[in-house]
Tab-separated table of C-alpha atoms in Angstrom:
chain	number	residue	atom	x	y	z
A	1	MET	CA	-71.094	-45.562	31.073
A	2	ILE	CA	-70.530	-44.627	34.721
A	3	LEU	CA	-67.254	-46.580	34.513
A	4	LEU	CA	-66.227	-44.627	31.576
A	5	SER	CA	-67.151	-41.404	33.332
A	6	MET	CA	-65.186	-42.249	36.460
A	7	SER	CA	-62.157	-43.232	34.451
A	8	ARG	CA	-62.163	-39.755	32.731
A	9	SER	CA	-62.639	-38.014	35.982
A	10	LEU	CA	-59.598	-40.010	37.312
A	11	LEU	CA	-57.601	-39.187	34.258
A	12	LEU	CA	-58.359	-35.370	34.476
A	13	VAL	CA	-57.605	-35.288	38.386
A	14	SER	CA	-54.288	-37.229	37.689
A	15	ALA	CA	-53.378	-34.593	35.011
A	16	LEU	CA	-54.185	-31.666	37.264
A	17	LEU	CA	-52.159	-33.079	39.961
A	18	VAL	CA	-49.042	-33.681	37.586
A	19	GLY	CA	-49.440	-30.037	36.438
A	20	MET	CA	-49.540	-28.652	39.932
A	21	VAL	CA	-46.480	-30.565	40.970
A	22	SER	CA	-44.428	-29.523	37.969
A	23	LEU	CA	-45.399	-25.848	38.635
A	24	ALA	CA	-44.359	-26.284	42.266
A	25	ALA	CA	-41.009	-27.836	41.378
A	26	ALA	CA	-40.173	-25.044	38.847
A	27	PRO	CA	-37.297	-22.951	40.350
A	28	ALA	CA	-37.957	-19.306	40.857
A	29	GLN	CA	-35.718	-16.981	38.746
A	30	TRP	CA	-33.774	-14.115	40.163
A	31	ALA	CA	-34.145	-11.044	38.252
A	32	HIS	CA	-31.149	-8.659	37.722
A	33	LEU	CA	-32.192	-5.301	39.098
A	34	GLY	CA	-29.031	-3.329	38.564
A	35	THR	CA	-25.311	-2.913	39.054
A	36	ARG	CA	-23.160	-0.191	40.863
A	37	THR	CA	-19.395	0.061	40.741
A	38	VAL	CA	-18.302	1.198	44.227
A	39	ASN	CA	-15.850	3.887	44.619
A	40	HIS	CA	-12.723	3.722	46.897
A	41	GLN	CA	-13.540	7.214	48.168
A	42	ALA	CA	-17.294	6.831	49.030
A	43	ASP	CA	-18.892	4.655	51.603
A	44	ARG	CA	-22.466	4.775	50.289
A	45	ASP	CA	-23.976	4.051	46.880
A	46	GLN	CA	-27.402	3.199	45.495
A	47	ILE	CA	-29.042	1.226	42.803
A	48	GLN	CA	-32.229	2.720	41.299
A	49	VAL	CA	-35.020	0.258	40.551
A	50	THR	CA	-38.016	1.384	38.439
A	51	ALA	CA	-41.558	0.663	39.427
A	52	ARG	CA	-42.060	-1.270	36.162
A	53	GLU	CA	-39.876	-3.961	37.636
A	54	GLY	CA	-42.917	-4.669	39.915
A	55	SER	CA	-43.012	-6.163	43.431
A	56	PHE	CA	-40.509	-8.544	44.944
A	57	ARG	CA	-40.358	-10.827	47.986
A	58	SER	CA	-36.608	-10.998	48.480
A	59	ILE	CA	-33.331	-9.547	47.258
A	60	LYS	CA	-29.736	-10.400	47.404
A	61	LEU	CA	-26.366	-8.670	46.326
A	62	LYS	CA	-23.533	-10.320	44.490
A	63	ILE	CA	-19.943	-8.939	44.617
A	64	ARG	CA	-17.675	-8.914	41.715
A	65	ARG	CA	-14.151	-7.946	40.781
A	66	ALA	CA	-12.866	-6.911	44.243
A	67	PRO	CA	-13.587	-7.482	47.967
A	68	VAL	CA	-15.925	-5.113	49.832
A	69	THR	CA	-17.354	-5.041	53.327
A	70	MET	CA	-21.147	-4.364	53.460
A	71	GLN	CA	-22.469	-2.771	56.580
A	72	ARG	CA	-26.143	-2.002	55.928
A	73	VAL	CA	-28.687	-1.932	53.143
A	74	TYR	CA	-31.672	0.351	52.995
A	75	VAL	CA	-34.595	-0.775	50.731
A	76	HIS	CA	-36.564	2.143	49.661
A	77	TYR	CA	-40.086	1.348	48.673
A	78	ALA	CA	-42.232	3.182	46.251
A	79	ASN	CA	-44.739	3.995	48.991
A	80	GLY	CA	-42.143	5.867	50.991
A	81	ARG	CA	-41.228	3.210	53.531
A	82	ILE	CA	-37.601	2.216	54.088
A	83	GLN	CA	-36.380	-1.179	55.366
A	84	GLU	CA	-33.019	-1.094	56.997
A	85	VAL	CA	-30.982	-4.491	56.988
A	86	ALA	CA	-27.677	-4.862	58.882
A	87	LEU	CA	-25.248	-7.131	56.957
A	88	ARG	CA	-21.803	-6.418	58.553
A	89	GLN	CA	-20.139	-8.853	56.334
A	90	ALA	CA	-16.847	-8.919	54.433
A	91	PHE	CA	-17.344	-10.199	50.775
A	92	ASP	CA	-14.672	-11.432	48.384
A	93	ALA	CA	-15.312	-11.187	44.671
A	94	GLY	CA	-17.864	-13.783	43.580
A	95	ASP	CA	-19.551	-13.837	47.066
A	96	GLU	CA	-23.378	-13.396	47.447
A	97	SER	CA	-25.117	-11.937	50.468
A	98	ARG	CA	-27.823	-13.960	52.299
A	99	VAL	CA	-31.307	-13.682	50.844
A	100	ILE	CA	-32.930	-10.573	52.304
A	101	ASP	CA	-36.796	-11.013	52.854
A	102	LEU	CA	-38.666	-7.903	52.137
A	103	VAL	CA	-41.372	-6.841	54.597
A	104	GLY	CA	-44.919	-5.542	54.030
A	105	ARG	CA	-47.416	-6.094	51.389
A	106	HIS	CA	-46.360	-3.194	48.895
A	107	ARG	CA	-42.868	-4.256	48.124
A	108	VAL	CA	-42.253	-2.235	44.823
A	109	ILE	CA	-38.650	-1.147	45.272
A	110	GLU	CA	-37.587	2.455	44.293
A	111	LYS	CA	-34.010	2.057	45.095
A	112	VAL	CA	-31.529	0.141	47.203
A	113	VAL	CA	-28.840	2.239	49.066
A	114	PHE	CA	-26.039	0.345	50.585
A	115	GLN	CA	-23.262	1.352	53.195
A	116	TYR	CA	-19.881	-0.318	52.576
A	117	ARG	CA	-16.233	-0.028	53.084
A	118	THR	CA	-13.795	-1.030	50.431
A	119	SER	CA	-11.438	-3.661	52.040
A	120	THR	CA	-8.291	-2.035	50.760
A	121	ARG	CA	-7.710	1.374	48.986
A	122	TRP	CA	-4.706	0.026	47.127
A	123	TRP	CA	-6.712	-2.696	45.319
A	124	PRO	CA	-6.430	-1.921	41.571
A	125	ARG	CA	-10.006	-2.911	40.769
A	126	LYS	CA	-13.195	-1.466	42.010
A	127	ALA	CA	-15.916	-3.933	43.118
A	128	ALA	CA	-19.266	-4.242	41.326
A	129	VAL	CA	-22.286	-4.810	43.346
A	130	ASP	CA	-25.181	-6.554	41.489
A	131	LEU	CA	-28.698	-6.449	42.956
A	132	TYR	CA	-31.001	-9.326	42.271
A	133	GLY	CA	-34.792	-9.738	43.244
A	134	ILE	CA	-37.228	-12.558	43.310
A	135	ARG	CA	-40.921	-12.387	42.996
């Protein structure tokens, strides 16, 4: 009877460990939070994020269609705080920014403002900037 109870306990612990390992191994999913097509005339744009999207721990930008040079990103939180991030990086179409870790406990994003420079004014296509967040 005791041996049967021990084997059941061992089986239960093994199942719990396997479940925990599979949860830890599951890759986190990046959520698409918005897109903005940048203008050759402007040097600042923003992507609105609604509070219903929830809280995030990190964000990243992905550039499509044309090159752009990102200078700074300003993350505006729902609680009124602003996090400034210097990027100072030239991106080609298809490039992604580094992962930007968000600070503080209340990381519900209201909007992300980015300062940029289009690489060439004669470029026929406008760059699109996609914003992604991870919980």
